[in-house]
Short mmCIF file of C-alpha atoms in Angstrom, two decimals:
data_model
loop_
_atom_site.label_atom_id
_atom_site.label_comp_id
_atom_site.label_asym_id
_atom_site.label_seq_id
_atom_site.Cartn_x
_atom_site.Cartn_y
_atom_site.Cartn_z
CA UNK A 1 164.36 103.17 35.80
CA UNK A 2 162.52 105.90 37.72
CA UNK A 3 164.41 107.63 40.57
CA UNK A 4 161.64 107.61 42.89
CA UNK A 5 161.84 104.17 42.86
CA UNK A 6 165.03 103.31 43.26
CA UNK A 7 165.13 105.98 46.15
CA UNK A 8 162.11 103.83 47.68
CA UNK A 9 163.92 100.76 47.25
CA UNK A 10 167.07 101.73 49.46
CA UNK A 11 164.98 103.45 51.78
CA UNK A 12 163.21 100.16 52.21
CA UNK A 13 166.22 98.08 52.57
CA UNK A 14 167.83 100.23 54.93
CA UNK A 15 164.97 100.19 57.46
CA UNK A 16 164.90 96.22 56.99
CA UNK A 17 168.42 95.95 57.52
CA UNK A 18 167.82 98.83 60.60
CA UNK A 19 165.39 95.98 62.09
CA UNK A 20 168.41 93.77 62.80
CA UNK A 21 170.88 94.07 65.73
CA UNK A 22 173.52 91.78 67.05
CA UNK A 23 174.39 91.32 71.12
CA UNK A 24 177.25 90.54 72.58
CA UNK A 25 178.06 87.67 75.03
CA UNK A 26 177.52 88.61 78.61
CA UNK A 27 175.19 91.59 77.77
CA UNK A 28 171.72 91.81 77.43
CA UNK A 29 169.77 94.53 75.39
CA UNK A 30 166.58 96.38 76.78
CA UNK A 31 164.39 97.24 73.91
CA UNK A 32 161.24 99.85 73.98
CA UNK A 33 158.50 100.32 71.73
CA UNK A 34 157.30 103.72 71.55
CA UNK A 35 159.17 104.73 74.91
CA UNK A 36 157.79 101.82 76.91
CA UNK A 37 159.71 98.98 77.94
CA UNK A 38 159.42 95.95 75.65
CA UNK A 39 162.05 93.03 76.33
CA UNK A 40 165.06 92.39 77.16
CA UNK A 41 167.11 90.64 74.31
CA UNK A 42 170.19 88.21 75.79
CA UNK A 43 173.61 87.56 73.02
CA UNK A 44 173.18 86.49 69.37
CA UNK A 45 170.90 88.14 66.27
CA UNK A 46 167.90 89.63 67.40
CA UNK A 47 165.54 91.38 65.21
CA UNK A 48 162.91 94.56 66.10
CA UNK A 49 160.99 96.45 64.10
CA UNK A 50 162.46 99.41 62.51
CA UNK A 51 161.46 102.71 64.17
CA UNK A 52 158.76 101.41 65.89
CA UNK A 53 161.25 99.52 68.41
CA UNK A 54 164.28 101.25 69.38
CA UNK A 55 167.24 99.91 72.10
CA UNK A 56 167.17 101.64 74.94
CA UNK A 57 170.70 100.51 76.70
CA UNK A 58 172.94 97.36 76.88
CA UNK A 59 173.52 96.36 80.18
CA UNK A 60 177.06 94.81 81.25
CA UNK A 61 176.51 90.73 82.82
CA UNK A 62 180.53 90.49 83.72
CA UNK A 63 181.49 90.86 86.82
CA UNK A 64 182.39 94.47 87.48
CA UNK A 65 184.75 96.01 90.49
CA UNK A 66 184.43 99.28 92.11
CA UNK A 67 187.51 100.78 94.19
CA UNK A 68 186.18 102.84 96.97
CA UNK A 69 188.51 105.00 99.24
CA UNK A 70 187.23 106.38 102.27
CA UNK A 71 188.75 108.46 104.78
CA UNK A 72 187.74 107.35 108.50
CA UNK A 73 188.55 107.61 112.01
CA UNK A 74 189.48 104.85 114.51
CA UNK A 75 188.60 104.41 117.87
CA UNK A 76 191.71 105.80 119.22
CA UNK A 77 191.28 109.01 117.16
CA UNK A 78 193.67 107.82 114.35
CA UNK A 79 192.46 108.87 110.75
CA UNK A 80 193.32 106.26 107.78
CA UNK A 81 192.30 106.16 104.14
CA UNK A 82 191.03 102.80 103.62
CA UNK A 83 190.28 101.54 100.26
CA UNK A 84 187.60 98.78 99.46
CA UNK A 85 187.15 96.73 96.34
CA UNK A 86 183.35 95.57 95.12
CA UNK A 87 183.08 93.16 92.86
CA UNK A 88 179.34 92.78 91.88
CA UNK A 89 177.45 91.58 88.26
CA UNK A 90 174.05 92.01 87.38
CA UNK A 91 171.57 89.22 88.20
CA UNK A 92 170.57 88.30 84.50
CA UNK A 93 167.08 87.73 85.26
CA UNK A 94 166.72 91.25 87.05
CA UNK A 95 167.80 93.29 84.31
CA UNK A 96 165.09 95.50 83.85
CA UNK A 97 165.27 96.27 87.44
CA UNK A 98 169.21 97.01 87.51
CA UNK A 99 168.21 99.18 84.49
CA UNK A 100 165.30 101.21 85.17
CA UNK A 101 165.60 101.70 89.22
CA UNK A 102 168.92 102.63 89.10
CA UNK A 103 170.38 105.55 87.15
CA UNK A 104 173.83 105.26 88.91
CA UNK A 105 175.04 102.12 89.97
CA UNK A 106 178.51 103.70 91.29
CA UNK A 107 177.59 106.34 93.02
CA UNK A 108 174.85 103.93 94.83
CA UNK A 109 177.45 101.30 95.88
CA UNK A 110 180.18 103.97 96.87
CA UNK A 111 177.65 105.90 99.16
CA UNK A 112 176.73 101.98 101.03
CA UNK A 113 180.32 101.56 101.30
CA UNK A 114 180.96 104.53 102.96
CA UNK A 115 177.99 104.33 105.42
CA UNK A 116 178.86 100.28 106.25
CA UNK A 117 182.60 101.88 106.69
CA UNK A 118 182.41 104.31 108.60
CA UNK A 119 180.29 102.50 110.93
CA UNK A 120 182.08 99.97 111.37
CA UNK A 121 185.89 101.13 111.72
CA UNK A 122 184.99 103.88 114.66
CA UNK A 123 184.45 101.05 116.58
CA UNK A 124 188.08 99.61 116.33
CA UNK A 125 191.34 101.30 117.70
CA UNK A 126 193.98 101.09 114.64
CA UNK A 127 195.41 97.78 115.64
CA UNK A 128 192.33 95.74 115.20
CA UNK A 129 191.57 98.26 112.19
CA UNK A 130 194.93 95.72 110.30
CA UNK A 131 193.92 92.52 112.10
CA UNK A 132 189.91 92.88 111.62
CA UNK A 133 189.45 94.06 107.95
CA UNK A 134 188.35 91.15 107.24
CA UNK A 135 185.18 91.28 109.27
CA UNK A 136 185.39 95.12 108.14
CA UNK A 137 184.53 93.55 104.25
CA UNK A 138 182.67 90.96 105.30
CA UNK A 139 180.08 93.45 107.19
CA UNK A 140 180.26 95.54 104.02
CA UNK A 141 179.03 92.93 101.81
CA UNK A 142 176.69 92.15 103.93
CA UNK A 143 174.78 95.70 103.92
CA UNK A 144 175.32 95.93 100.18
CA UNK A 145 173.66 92.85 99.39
CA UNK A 146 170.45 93.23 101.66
CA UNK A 147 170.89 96.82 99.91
CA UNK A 148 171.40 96.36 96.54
CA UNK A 149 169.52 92.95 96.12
CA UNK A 150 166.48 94.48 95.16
CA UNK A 151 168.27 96.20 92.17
CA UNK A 152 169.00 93.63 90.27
CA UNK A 153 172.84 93.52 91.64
CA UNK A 154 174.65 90.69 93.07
CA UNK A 155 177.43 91.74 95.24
CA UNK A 156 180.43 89.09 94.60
CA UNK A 157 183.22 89.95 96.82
CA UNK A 158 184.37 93.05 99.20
CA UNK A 159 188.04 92.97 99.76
CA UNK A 160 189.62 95.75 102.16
CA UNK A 161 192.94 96.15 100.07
CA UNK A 162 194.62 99.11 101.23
CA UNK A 163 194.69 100.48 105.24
CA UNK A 164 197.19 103.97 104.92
CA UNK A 165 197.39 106.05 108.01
CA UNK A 166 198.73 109.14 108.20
CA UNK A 167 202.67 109.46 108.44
CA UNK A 168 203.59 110.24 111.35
CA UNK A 169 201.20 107.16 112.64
CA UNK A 170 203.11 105.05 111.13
CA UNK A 171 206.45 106.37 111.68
CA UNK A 172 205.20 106.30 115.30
CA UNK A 173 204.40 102.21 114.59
CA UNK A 174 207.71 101.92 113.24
CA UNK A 175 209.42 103.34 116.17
CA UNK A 176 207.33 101.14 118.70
CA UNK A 177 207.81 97.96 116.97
CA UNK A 178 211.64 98.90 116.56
CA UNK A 179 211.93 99.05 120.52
CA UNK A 180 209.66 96.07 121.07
CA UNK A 181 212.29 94.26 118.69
CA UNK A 182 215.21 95.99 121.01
CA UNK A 183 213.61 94.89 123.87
CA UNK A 184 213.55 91.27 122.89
CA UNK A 185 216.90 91.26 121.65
CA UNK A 186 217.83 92.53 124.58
CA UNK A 187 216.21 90.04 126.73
CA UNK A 188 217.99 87.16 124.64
CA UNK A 189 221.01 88.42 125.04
CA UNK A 190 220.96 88.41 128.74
CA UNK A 191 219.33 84.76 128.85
CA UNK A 192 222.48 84.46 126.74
CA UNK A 193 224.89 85.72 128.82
CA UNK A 194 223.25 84.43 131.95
CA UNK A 195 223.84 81.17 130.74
CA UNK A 196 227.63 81.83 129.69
CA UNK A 197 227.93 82.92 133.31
CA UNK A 198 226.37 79.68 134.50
CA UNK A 199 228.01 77.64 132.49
CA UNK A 200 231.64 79.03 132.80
CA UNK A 201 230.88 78.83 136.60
CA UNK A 202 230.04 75.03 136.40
CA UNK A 203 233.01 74.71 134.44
CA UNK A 204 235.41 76.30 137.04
CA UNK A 205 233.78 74.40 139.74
CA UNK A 206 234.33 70.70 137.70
CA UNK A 207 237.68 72.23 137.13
CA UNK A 208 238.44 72.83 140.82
CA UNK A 209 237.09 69.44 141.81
CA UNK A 210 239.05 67.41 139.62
CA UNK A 211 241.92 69.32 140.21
CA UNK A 212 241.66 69.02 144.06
CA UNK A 213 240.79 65.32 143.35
CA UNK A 214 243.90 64.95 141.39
CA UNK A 215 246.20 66.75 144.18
CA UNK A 216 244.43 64.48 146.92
CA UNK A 217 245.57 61.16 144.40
CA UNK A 218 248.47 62.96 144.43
CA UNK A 219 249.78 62.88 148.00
CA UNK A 220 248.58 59.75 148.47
CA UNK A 221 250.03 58.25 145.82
CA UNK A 222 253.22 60.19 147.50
CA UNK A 223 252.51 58.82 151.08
CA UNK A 224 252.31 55.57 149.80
CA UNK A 225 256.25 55.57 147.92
CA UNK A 226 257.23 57.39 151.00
CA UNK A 227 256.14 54.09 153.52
CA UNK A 228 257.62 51.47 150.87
CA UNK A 229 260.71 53.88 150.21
CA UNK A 230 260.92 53.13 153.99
CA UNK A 231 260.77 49.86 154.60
CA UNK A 232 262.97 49.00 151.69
CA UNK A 233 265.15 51.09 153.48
CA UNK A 234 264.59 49.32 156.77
CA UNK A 235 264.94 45.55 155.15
CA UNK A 236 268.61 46.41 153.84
CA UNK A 237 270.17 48.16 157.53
CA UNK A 238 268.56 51.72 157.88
CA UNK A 239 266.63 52.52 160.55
CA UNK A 240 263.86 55.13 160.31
CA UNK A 241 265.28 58.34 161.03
CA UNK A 242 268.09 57.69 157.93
CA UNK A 243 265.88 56.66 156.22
CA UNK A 244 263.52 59.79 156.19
CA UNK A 245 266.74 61.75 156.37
CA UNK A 246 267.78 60.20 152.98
CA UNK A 247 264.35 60.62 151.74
CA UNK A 248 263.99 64.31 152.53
CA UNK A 249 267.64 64.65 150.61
CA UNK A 250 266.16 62.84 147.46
CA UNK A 251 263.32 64.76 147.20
CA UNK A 252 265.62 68.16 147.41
CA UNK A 253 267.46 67.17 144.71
CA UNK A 254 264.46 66.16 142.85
CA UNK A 255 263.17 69.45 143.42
CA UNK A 256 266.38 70.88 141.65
CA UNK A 257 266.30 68.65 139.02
CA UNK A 258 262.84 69.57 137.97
CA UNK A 259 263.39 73.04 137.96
CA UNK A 260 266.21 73.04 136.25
CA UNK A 261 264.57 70.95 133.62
CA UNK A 262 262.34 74.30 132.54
CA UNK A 263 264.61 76.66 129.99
CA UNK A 264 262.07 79.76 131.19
CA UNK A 265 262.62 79.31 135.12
CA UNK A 266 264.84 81.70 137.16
CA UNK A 267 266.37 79.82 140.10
CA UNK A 268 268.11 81.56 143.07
CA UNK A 269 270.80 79.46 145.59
CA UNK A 270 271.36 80.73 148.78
CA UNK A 271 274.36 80.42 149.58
CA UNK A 272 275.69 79.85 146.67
CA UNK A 273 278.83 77.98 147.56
CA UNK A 274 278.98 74.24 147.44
CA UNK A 275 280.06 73.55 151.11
CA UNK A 276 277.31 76.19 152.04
CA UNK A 277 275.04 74.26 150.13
CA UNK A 278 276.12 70.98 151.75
CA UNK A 279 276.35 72.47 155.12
CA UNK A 280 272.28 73.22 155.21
CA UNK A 281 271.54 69.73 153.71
CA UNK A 282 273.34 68.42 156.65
CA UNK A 283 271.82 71.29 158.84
CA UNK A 284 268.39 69.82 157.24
CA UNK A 285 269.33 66.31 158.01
CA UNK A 286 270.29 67.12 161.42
CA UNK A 287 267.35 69.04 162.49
CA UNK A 288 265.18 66.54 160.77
CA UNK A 289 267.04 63.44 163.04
CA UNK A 290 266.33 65.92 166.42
CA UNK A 291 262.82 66.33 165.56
CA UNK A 292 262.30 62.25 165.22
CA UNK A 293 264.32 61.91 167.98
CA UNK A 294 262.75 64.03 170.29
CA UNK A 295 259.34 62.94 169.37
CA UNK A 296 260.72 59.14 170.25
CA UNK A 297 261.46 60.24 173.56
CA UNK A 298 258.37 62.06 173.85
CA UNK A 299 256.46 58.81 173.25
CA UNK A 300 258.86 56.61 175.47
CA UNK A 301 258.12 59.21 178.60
CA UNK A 302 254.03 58.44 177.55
CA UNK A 303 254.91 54.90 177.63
CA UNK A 304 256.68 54.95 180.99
CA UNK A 305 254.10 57.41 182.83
CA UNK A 306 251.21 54.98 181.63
CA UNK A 307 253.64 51.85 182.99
CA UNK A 308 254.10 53.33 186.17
CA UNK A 309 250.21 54.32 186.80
CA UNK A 310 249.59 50.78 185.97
CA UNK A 311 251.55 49.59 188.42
CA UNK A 312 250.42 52.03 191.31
CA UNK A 313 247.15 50.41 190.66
CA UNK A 314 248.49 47.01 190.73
CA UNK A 315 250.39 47.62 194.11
CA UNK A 316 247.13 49.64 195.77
CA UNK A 317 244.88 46.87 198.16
CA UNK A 318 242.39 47.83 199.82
CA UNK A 319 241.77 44.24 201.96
CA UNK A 320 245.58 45.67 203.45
CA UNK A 321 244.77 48.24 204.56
CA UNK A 322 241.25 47.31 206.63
CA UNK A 323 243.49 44.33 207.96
CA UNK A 324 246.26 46.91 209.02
CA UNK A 325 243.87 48.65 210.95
#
């Protein structure tokens, strides 16, 4: 078999075979003939013809995320390093422009990132920089699509992920929400204690009441055996004064009784011998019979000084007197 033609032949098949090209799911192929654009080929077998067509790039249809970080300063002259996350894809149907009119897709999105940015975050003092980064993304998303639209891209999502000031900032942040914490705590214990005070003051005050409510029962309850200790006392013979002198004798020895009754009490006598000791009951007895005695005599020189006024009255007339004259 000649050489030449067996050279020929796998020349031949090899540019036939060259004509065929495979492409992969989300991608799409831009093919030129003779330098100029010619199609754009989506996934699955395609076919061109050898040397005539060549591909001129595959172009990625996932969706794609960029990580921008940007240094910026806040309104309150605080700089942070905030980093923002595009997600974008390539609008299938605007492939050739996504291709041709732009030769860096990155470095396109990062500089309309850092524009929208810091733009946007000089307006804010550091506080609202944490509590408005979502209107931060949603602002950048906004610019990139009006921006980026007409390049075939389709910007997804923007998510501010990452707000890192400097240091001492946020050692500073520490230390204020530390004391902001002390403070509180501070202020609840207080309330607390104010209301311990309050309450252990209401308590004493019940306390007292009841306690002065119980004495007043008390004495009363007294008063009352005292008057039917009396007149059982007067039914059976005694008369008042022996009675209260008997009384007053009882309750002495009561008195002793009771504290005798407590193992922990120290008791002092004075005197200490027994005819002493019987000698001021009947001192006690005595003085106590004086005292009702003189206030009984008291009452019966009341009762004849009101008699005898009464009767000056009675013996005064003055129809006497005008006949008299």
């Amino acid at each position: 078999m000649d050489p030449i033609l067996i050279i020929l032949s796998v020349f031949g098949l090899f540019i036939f075979l060259a004509g065929f090209f495979t492409v992969k799911q989300q991608t799409s192929v831009v093919v030129e003939r003779f330098g100029k654009f010619h199609s754009i080929r989506n996934s699955g077998l395609q076919l061109k013809i050898p040397v005539i067509d060549r591909i001129a790039g595959r172009v990625n249809l996932r969706i794609q995320q960029l990580d921008v970080i940007i240094e910026t300063q806040t309104k309150d002259n605080v700089f942070v390093k905030m980093k923002v996350s595009v997600q974008f894809k390539v609008i299938q149907e605007h492939v050739y422009e996504a291709f041709y009119k732009l030769e860096f897709p990155h470095d396109q999105i990062t500089a309309y990132v850092f524009d929208v940015v810091r733009a946007e975050v000089p307006k804010l003092i550091l506080d609202d920089v944490f509590v408005r980064k979502d209107d931060i993304a949603i602002a950048v998303k906004r610019e990139l699509n009006e921006a980026m639209m007409a390049y075939g891209y389709d910007i997804i999502n923007t998510l501010v992920t990452d707000i890192d000031p400097d240091i001492q900032v946020k050692n500073a942040m520490n230390r204020i929400n530390a004391a902001e914490r002390e403070k509180v705590a501070a202020e609840f214990e207080s309330e607390a204690q104010r209301i311990r005070i309050v309450a252990k003051a209401k308590a004493e005050a019940e306390s007292k009441r009841l306690q002065g409510q119980g004495i007043a029962d008390q004495r009363r309850e007294i008063a009352k055996g005292l008057v039917e200790s009396v007149e059982v006392l007067n039914n059976v013979g005694i008369n008042s004064q022996e009675a209260s002198a008997l009384i007053v004798v009882t309750q002495h020895y009561d008195t002793l009784q009771a504290i005798g009754a407590d193992t922990n009490s120290n008791l002092i006598l004075l005197p200490n011998s027994p005819q002493a000791s019987t000698d001021m009951l009947n001192n006690m007895v005595a003085s106590f019979a004086a005292s009702n005695q003189i206030g009984e005599q008291i009452k019966n020189q009341k009762k004849k000084v009101k008699g005898s006024e009464n009767k000056s009255s009675l013996d005064y007339n003055p129809s006497d007197t005008s006949e008299s004259k």
